[in-house]
Amino acid sequence: MSEALERNPRGEALVGEGYRLDYAALAQQVEHLSANLAAAGLRKGERLALLLGNRPEFLMTILAASRLGVITVPMNIREQTP
């Protein structure tokens, strides 16, 4: 993402129903989320379970976690087992 941000910060990075983010806005969101994950105590090598549907926050969280070296564990939102 950093190369795309450098080349074209106003280029479309994430587009879907009801939202449109360019690379600059996506990078800002990822930076903010990464800081919040770190403030919550997540550190390199730890795991973060993601129970999110197919939405922008899913991608943003994966990118933010990878910045910290945190391992994401996506979970199916249809999972009903405790």
Short mmCIF file of N, CA, C and O in Angstrom, two decimals:
data_model
loop_
_atom_site.label_atom_id
_atom_site.label_comp_id
_atom_site.label_asym_id
_atom_site.label_seq_id
_atom_site.Cartn_x
_atom_site.Cartn_y
_atom_site.Cartn_z
N MET A 1 0.82 -1.18 0.00
CA MET A 1 0.00 0.00 0.00
C MET A 1 0.87 1.26 0.00
O MET A 1 0.48 2.26 -0.57
N SER A 2 2.04 1.22 0.62
CA SER A 2 2.88 2.42 0.71
C SER A 2 3.34 2.89 -0.66
O SER A 2 3.43 4.09 -0.90
N GLU A 3 3.64 1.96 -1.57
CA GLU A 3 4.05 2.37 -2.92
C GLU A 3 2.91 3.05 -3.65
O GLU A 3 3.11 4.07 -4.31
N ALA A 4 1.71 2.50 -3.55
CA ALA A 4 0.54 3.11 -4.19
C ALA A 4 0.25 4.47 -3.58
O ALA A 4 -0.11 5.41 -4.29
N LEU A 5 0.44 4.59 -2.28
CA LEU A 5 0.23 5.87 -1.60
C LEU A 5 1.20 6.92 -2.11
O LEU A 5 0.82 8.06 -2.37
N GLU A 6 2.46 6.53 -2.29
CA GLU A 6 3.46 7.47 -2.81
C GLU A 6 3.16 7.88 -4.25
O GLU A 6 3.29 9.04 -4.60
N ARG A 7 2.80 6.91 -5.08
CA ARG A 7 2.55 7.19 -6.49
C ARG A 7 1.27 7.98 -6.73
O ARG A 7 1.23 8.86 -7.58
N ASN A 8 0.21 7.64 -5.99
CA ASN A 8 -1.09 8.23 -6.29
C ASN A 8 -1.94 8.32 -5.02
O ASN A 8 -2.87 7.53 -4.85
N PRO A 9 -1.66 9.26 -4.13
CA PRO A 9 -2.39 9.33 -2.87
C PRO A 9 -3.89 9.55 -3.03
O PRO A 9 -4.66 9.17 -2.16
N ARG A 10 -4.31 10.12 -4.12
CA ARG A 10 -5.74 10.37 -4.35
C ARG A 10 -6.39 9.28 -5.20
O ARG A 10 -7.58 9.37 -5.52
N GLY A 11 -5.63 8.24 -5.53
CA GLY A 11 -6.20 7.12 -6.29
C GLY A 11 -7.12 6.30 -5.42
O GLY A 11 -6.99 6.23 -4.20
N GLU A 12 -8.10 5.66 -6.06
CA GLU A 12 -9.07 4.85 -5.31
C GLU A 12 -8.41 3.60 -4.76
O GLU A 12 -7.82 2.82 -5.50
N ALA A 13 -8.53 3.41 -3.47
CA ALA A 13 -7.94 2.25 -2.81
C ALA A 13 -9.01 1.25 -2.42
O ALA A 13 -8.79 0.04 -2.49
N LEU A 14 -10.15 1.72 -2.00
CA LEU A 14 -11.21 0.85 -1.49
C LEU A 14 -12.55 1.44 -1.88
O LEU A 14 -12.89 2.56 -1.49
N VAL A 15 -13.30 0.68 -2.67
CA VAL A 15 -14.58 1.16 -3.17
C VAL A 15 -15.63 0.08 -2.92
O VAL A 15 -15.39 -1.09 -3.18
N GLY A 16 -16.76 0.49 -2.41
CA GLY A 16 -17.85 -0.46 -2.19
C GLY A 16 -19.16 0.30 -2.07
O GLY A 16 -19.22 1.51 -2.25
N GLU A 17 -20.17 -0.43 -1.72
CA GLU A 17 -21.49 0.16 -1.60
C GLU A 17 -21.52 1.12 -0.41
O GLU A 17 -21.36 0.72 0.74
N GLY A 18 -21.65 2.39 -0.70
CA GLY A 18 -21.76 3.39 0.35
C GLY A 18 -20.44 3.97 0.84
O GLY A 18 -20.44 4.78 1.77
N TYR A 19 -19.32 3.54 0.27
CA TYR A 19 -18.04 4.10 0.69
C TYR A 19 -17.06 4.13 -0.46
O TYR A 19 -17.15 3.38 -1.41
N ARG A 20 -16.11 5.06 -0.37
CA ARG A 20 -15.06 5.23 -1.36
C ARG A 20 -13.88 5.88 -0.65
O ARG A 20 -14.01 6.98 -0.15
N LEU A 21 -12.76 5.18 -0.58
CA LEU A 21 -11.58 5.71 0.09
C LEU A 21 -10.40 5.76 -0.86
O LEU A 21 -10.15 4.81 -1.59
N ASP A 22 -9.68 6.88 -0.85
CA ASP A 22 -8.44 6.94 -1.62
C ASP A 22 -7.30 6.44 -0.73
O ASP A 22 -7.49 6.16 0.46
N TYR A 23 -6.12 6.29 -1.32
CA TYR A 23 -4.99 5.73 -0.57
C TYR A 23 -4.61 6.58 0.63
O TYR A 23 -4.25 6.05 1.68
N ALA A 24 -4.71 7.90 0.50
CA ALA A 24 -4.35 8.78 1.61
C ALA A 24 -5.31 8.57 2.78
O ALA A 24 -4.89 8.48 3.94
N ALA A 25 -6.60 8.51 2.50
CA ALA A 25 -7.60 8.31 3.56
C ALA A 25 -7.46 6.93 4.18
O ALA A 25 -7.56 6.77 5.40
N LEU A 26 -7.21 5.92 3.35
CA LEU A 26 -7.02 4.56 3.87
C LEU A 26 -5.80 4.50 4.79
O LEU A 26 -5.86 3.94 5.88
N ALA A 27 -4.71 5.11 4.36
CA ALA A 27 -3.49 5.12 5.17
C ALA A 27 -3.73 5.82 6.50
O ALA A 27 -3.25 5.37 7.54
N GLN A 28 -4.49 6.90 6.49
CA GLN A 28 -4.80 7.63 7.72
C GLN A 28 -5.63 6.76 8.66
O GLN A 28 -5.37 6.70 9.86
N GLN A 29 -6.62 6.07 8.12
CA GLN A 29 -7.46 5.18 8.94
C GLN A 29 -6.64 4.04 9.53
O GLN A 29 -6.79 3.70 10.71
N VAL A 30 -5.77 3.46 8.70
CA VAL A 30 -4.93 2.34 9.16
C VAL A 30 -3.97 2.81 10.25
O VAL A 30 -3.77 2.12 11.26
N GLU A 31 -3.39 3.98 10.08
CA GLU A 31 -2.47 4.53 11.09
C GLU A 31 -3.19 4.75 12.42
O GLU A 31 -2.68 4.40 13.49
N HIS A 32 -4.38 5.31 12.36
CA HIS A 32 -5.17 5.57 13.56
C HIS A 32 -5.53 4.26 14.27
O HIS A 32 -5.38 4.13 15.49
N LEU A 33 -5.99 3.29 13.50
CA LEU A 33 -6.37 1.99 14.07
C LEU A 33 -5.16 1.27 14.65
O LEU A 33 -5.23 0.66 15.72
N SER A 34 -4.04 1.35 13.97
CA SER A 34 -2.80 0.74 14.45
C SER A 34 -2.39 1.32 15.79
O SER A 34 -2.00 0.59 16.71
N ALA A 35 -2.50 2.63 15.94
CA ALA A 35 -2.17 3.29 17.20
C ALA A 35 -3.12 2.82 18.31
O ALA A 35 -2.69 2.59 19.45
N ASN A 36 -4.39 2.66 17.98
CA ASN A 36 -5.36 2.19 18.97
C ASN A 36 -5.10 0.74 19.38
O ASN A 36 -5.24 0.40 20.56
N LEU A 37 -4.72 -0.10 18.43
CA LEU A 37 -4.40 -1.49 18.77
C LEU A 37 -3.18 -1.55 19.68
O LEU A 37 -3.15 -2.32 20.65
N ALA A 38 -2.19 -0.73 19.40
CA ALA A 38 -0.99 -0.68 20.24
C ALA A 38 -1.33 -0.16 21.64
O ALA A 38 -0.86 -0.69 22.64
N ALA A 39 -2.18 0.85 21.69
CA ALA A 39 -2.59 1.41 22.98
C ALA A 39 -3.39 0.40 23.80
O ALA A 39 -3.36 0.43 25.03
N ALA A 40 -4.07 -0.50 23.10
CA ALA A 40 -4.83 -1.55 23.79
C ALA A 40 -3.92 -2.67 24.28
O ALA A 40 -4.38 -3.60 24.95
N GLY A 41 -2.64 -2.60 23.92
CA GLY A 41 -1.68 -3.57 24.44
C GLY A 41 -1.26 -4.66 23.49
O GLY A 41 -0.51 -5.55 23.87
N LEU A 42 -1.73 -4.62 22.25
CA LEU A 42 -1.33 -5.65 21.29
C LEU A 42 0.11 -5.44 20.85
O LEU A 42 0.52 -4.32 20.54
N ARG A 43 0.87 -6.50 20.84
CA ARG A 43 2.29 -6.45 20.49
C ARG A 43 2.62 -7.48 19.43
O ARG A 43 1.87 -8.42 19.19
N LYS A 44 3.77 -7.32 18.82
CA LYS A 44 4.26 -8.21 17.78
C LYS A 44 4.17 -9.68 18.23
O LYS A 44 4.56 -10.02 19.34
N GLY A 45 3.61 -10.50 17.33
CA GLY A 45 3.51 -11.93 17.60
C GLY A 45 2.21 -12.35 18.27
O GLY A 45 1.87 -13.53 18.29
N GLU A 46 1.48 -11.39 18.83
CA GLU A 46 0.20 -11.72 19.45
C GLU A 46 -0.86 -11.92 18.38
O GLU A 46 -0.67 -11.51 17.23
N ARG A 47 -1.95 -12.54 18.76
CA ARG A 47 -3.03 -12.83 17.82
C ARG A 47 -4.24 -11.95 18.10
O ARG A 47 -4.56 -11.68 19.25
N LEU A 48 -4.91 -11.58 17.03
CA LEU A 48 -6.11 -10.77 17.11
C LEU A 48 -7.20 -11.47 16.31
O LEU A 48 -7.09 -11.61 15.09
N ALA A 49 -8.24 -11.93 16.99
CA ALA A 49 -9.36 -12.59 16.32
C ALA A 49 -10.26 -11.52 15.70
O ALA A 49 -10.58 -10.52 16.33
N LEU A 50 -10.64 -11.74 14.45
CA LEU A 50 -11.50 -10.79 13.73
C LEU A 50 -12.83 -11.45 13.42
O LEU A 50 -12.90 -12.41 12.65
N LEU A 51 -13.88 -10.94 14.00
CA LEU A 51 -15.23 -11.42 13.72
C LEU A 51 -15.96 -10.28 13.02
O LEU A 51 -16.77 -9.58 13.60
N LEU A 52 -15.56 -10.06 11.77
CA LEU A 52 -16.10 -8.97 10.96
C LEU A 52 -16.57 -9.52 9.63
O LEU A 52 -15.96 -10.43 9.08
N GLY A 53 -17.61 -8.95 9.11
CA GLY A 53 -18.09 -9.33 7.79
C GLY A 53 -17.24 -8.69 6.70
O GLY A 53 -16.19 -8.09 6.97
N ASN A 54 -17.70 -8.82 5.49
CA ASN A 54 -17.00 -8.27 4.33
C ASN A 54 -17.28 -6.77 4.27
O ASN A 54 -18.22 -6.31 3.64
N ARG A 55 -16.43 -6.02 4.97
CA ARG A 55 -16.60 -4.58 5.06
C ARG A 55 -15.25 -3.90 5.13
O ARG A 55 -14.23 -4.55 5.37
N PRO A 56 -15.17 -2.59 4.95
CA PRO A 56 -13.88 -1.89 4.94
C PRO A 56 -13.07 -2.10 6.21
O PRO A 56 -11.85 -2.19 6.17
N GLU A 57 -13.74 -2.18 7.35
CA GLU A 57 -13.04 -2.34 8.62
C GLU A 57 -12.22 -3.63 8.68
O GLU A 57 -11.20 -3.68 9.36
N PHE A 58 -12.65 -4.64 7.96
CA PHE A 58 -11.92 -5.91 7.92
C PHE A 58 -10.53 -5.68 7.33
O PHE A 58 -9.51 -6.04 7.93
N LEU A 59 -10.47 -5.06 6.17
CA LEU A 59 -9.19 -4.78 5.52
C LEU A 59 -8.35 -3.82 6.34
O LEU A 59 -7.14 -4.04 6.54
N MET A 60 -8.96 -2.78 6.86
CA MET A 60 -8.23 -1.80 7.66
C MET A 60 -7.60 -2.45 8.90
O MET A 60 -6.45 -2.14 9.24
N THR A 61 -8.33 -3.33 9.53
CA THR A 61 -7.81 -3.99 10.73
C THR A 61 -6.66 -4.92 10.40
O THR A 61 -5.66 -4.97 11.12
N ILE A 62 -6.77 -5.65 9.30
CA ILE A 62 -5.67 -6.53 8.89
C ILE A 62 -4.42 -5.70 8.59
O ILE A 62 -3.32 -6.05 9.02
N LEU A 63 -4.57 -4.60 7.88
CA LEU A 63 -3.43 -3.74 7.56
C LEU A 63 -2.83 -3.12 8.83
O LEU A 63 -1.60 -3.06 8.97
N ALA A 64 -3.68 -2.67 9.74
CA ALA A 64 -3.20 -2.05 10.98
C ALA A 64 -2.47 -3.07 11.84
O ALA A 64 -1.41 -2.78 12.40
N ALA A 65 -3.01 -4.28 11.94
CA ALA A 65 -2.38 -5.32 12.74
C ALA A 65 -1.03 -5.72 12.15
O ALA A 65 -0.06 -5.91 12.87
N SER A 66 -0.98 -5.81 10.83
CA SER A 66 0.29 -6.21 10.20
C SER A 66 1.37 -5.16 10.41
O SER A 66 2.55 -5.50 10.50
N ARG A 67 0.99 -3.90 10.54
CA ARG A 67 1.95 -2.84 10.85
C ARG A 67 2.65 -3.09 12.18
O ARG A 67 3.81 -2.74 12.36
N LEU A 68 1.91 -3.69 13.10
CA LEU A 68 2.44 -3.97 14.44
C LEU A 68 3.07 -5.35 14.55
O LEU A 68 3.65 -5.67 15.58
N GLY A 69 2.91 -6.16 13.51
CA GLY A 69 3.40 -7.53 13.58
C GLY A 69 2.44 -8.45 14.30
O GLY A 69 2.80 -9.54 14.73
N VAL A 70 1.20 -8.00 14.45
CA VAL A 70 0.16 -8.78 15.11
C VAL A 70 -0.45 -9.74 14.08
O VAL A 70 -0.68 -9.37 12.93
N ILE A 71 -0.68 -10.96 14.50
CA ILE A 71 -1.23 -12.00 13.62
C ILE A 71 -2.75 -11.93 13.69
O ILE A 71 -3.34 -12.01 14.77
N THR A 72 -3.40 -11.77 12.54
CA THR A 72 -4.85 -11.73 12.51
C THR A 72 -5.40 -13.14 12.30
O THR A 72 -4.84 -13.93 11.54
N VAL A 73 -6.50 -13.41 12.98
CA VAL A 73 -7.18 -14.71 12.87
C VAL A 73 -8.62 -14.41 12.47
O VAL A 73 -9.48 -14.17 13.32
N PRO A 74 -8.90 -14.41 11.15
CA PRO A 74 -10.27 -14.15 10.71
C PRO A 74 -11.19 -15.30 11.12
O PRO A 74 -10.82 -16.46 11.05
N MET A 75 -12.36 -14.94 11.58
CA MET A 75 -13.37 -15.92 11.98
C MET A 75 -14.62 -15.70 11.14
O MET A 75 -14.96 -14.56 10.82
N ASN A 76 -15.30 -16.77 10.82
CA ASN A 76 -16.52 -16.69 10.02
C ASN A 76 -17.64 -16.10 10.86
O ASN A 76 -17.93 -16.57 11.96
N ILE A 77 -18.30 -15.07 10.33
CA ILE A 77 -19.37 -14.42 11.08
C ILE A 77 -20.58 -15.33 11.24
O ILE A 77 -21.45 -15.08 12.07
N ARG A 78 -20.63 -16.41 10.49
CA ARG A 78 -21.75 -17.35 10.61
C ARG A 78 -21.47 -18.46 11.62
O ARG A 78 -22.32 -19.30 11.86
N GLU A 79 -20.29 -18.42 12.21
CA GLU A 79 -19.94 -19.44 13.21
C GLU A 79 -20.85 -19.31 14.43
O GLU A 79 -21.00 -18.22 14.97
N GLN A 80 -21.45 -20.38 14.84
CA GLN A 80 -22.38 -20.36 15.96
C GLN A 80 -21.84 -21.10 17.19
O GLN A 80 -22.47 -21.07 18.24
N THR A 81 -20.70 -21.75 17.05
CA THR A 81 -20.15 -22.50 18.17
C THR A 81 -19.56 -21.55 19.20
O THR A 81 -18.88 -20.60 18.83
N PRO A 82 -19.83 -21.78 20.48
CA PRO A 82 -19.26 -20.88 21.51
C PRO A 82 -17.73 -20.94 21.52
O PRO A 82 -17.14 -21.92 21.19
#
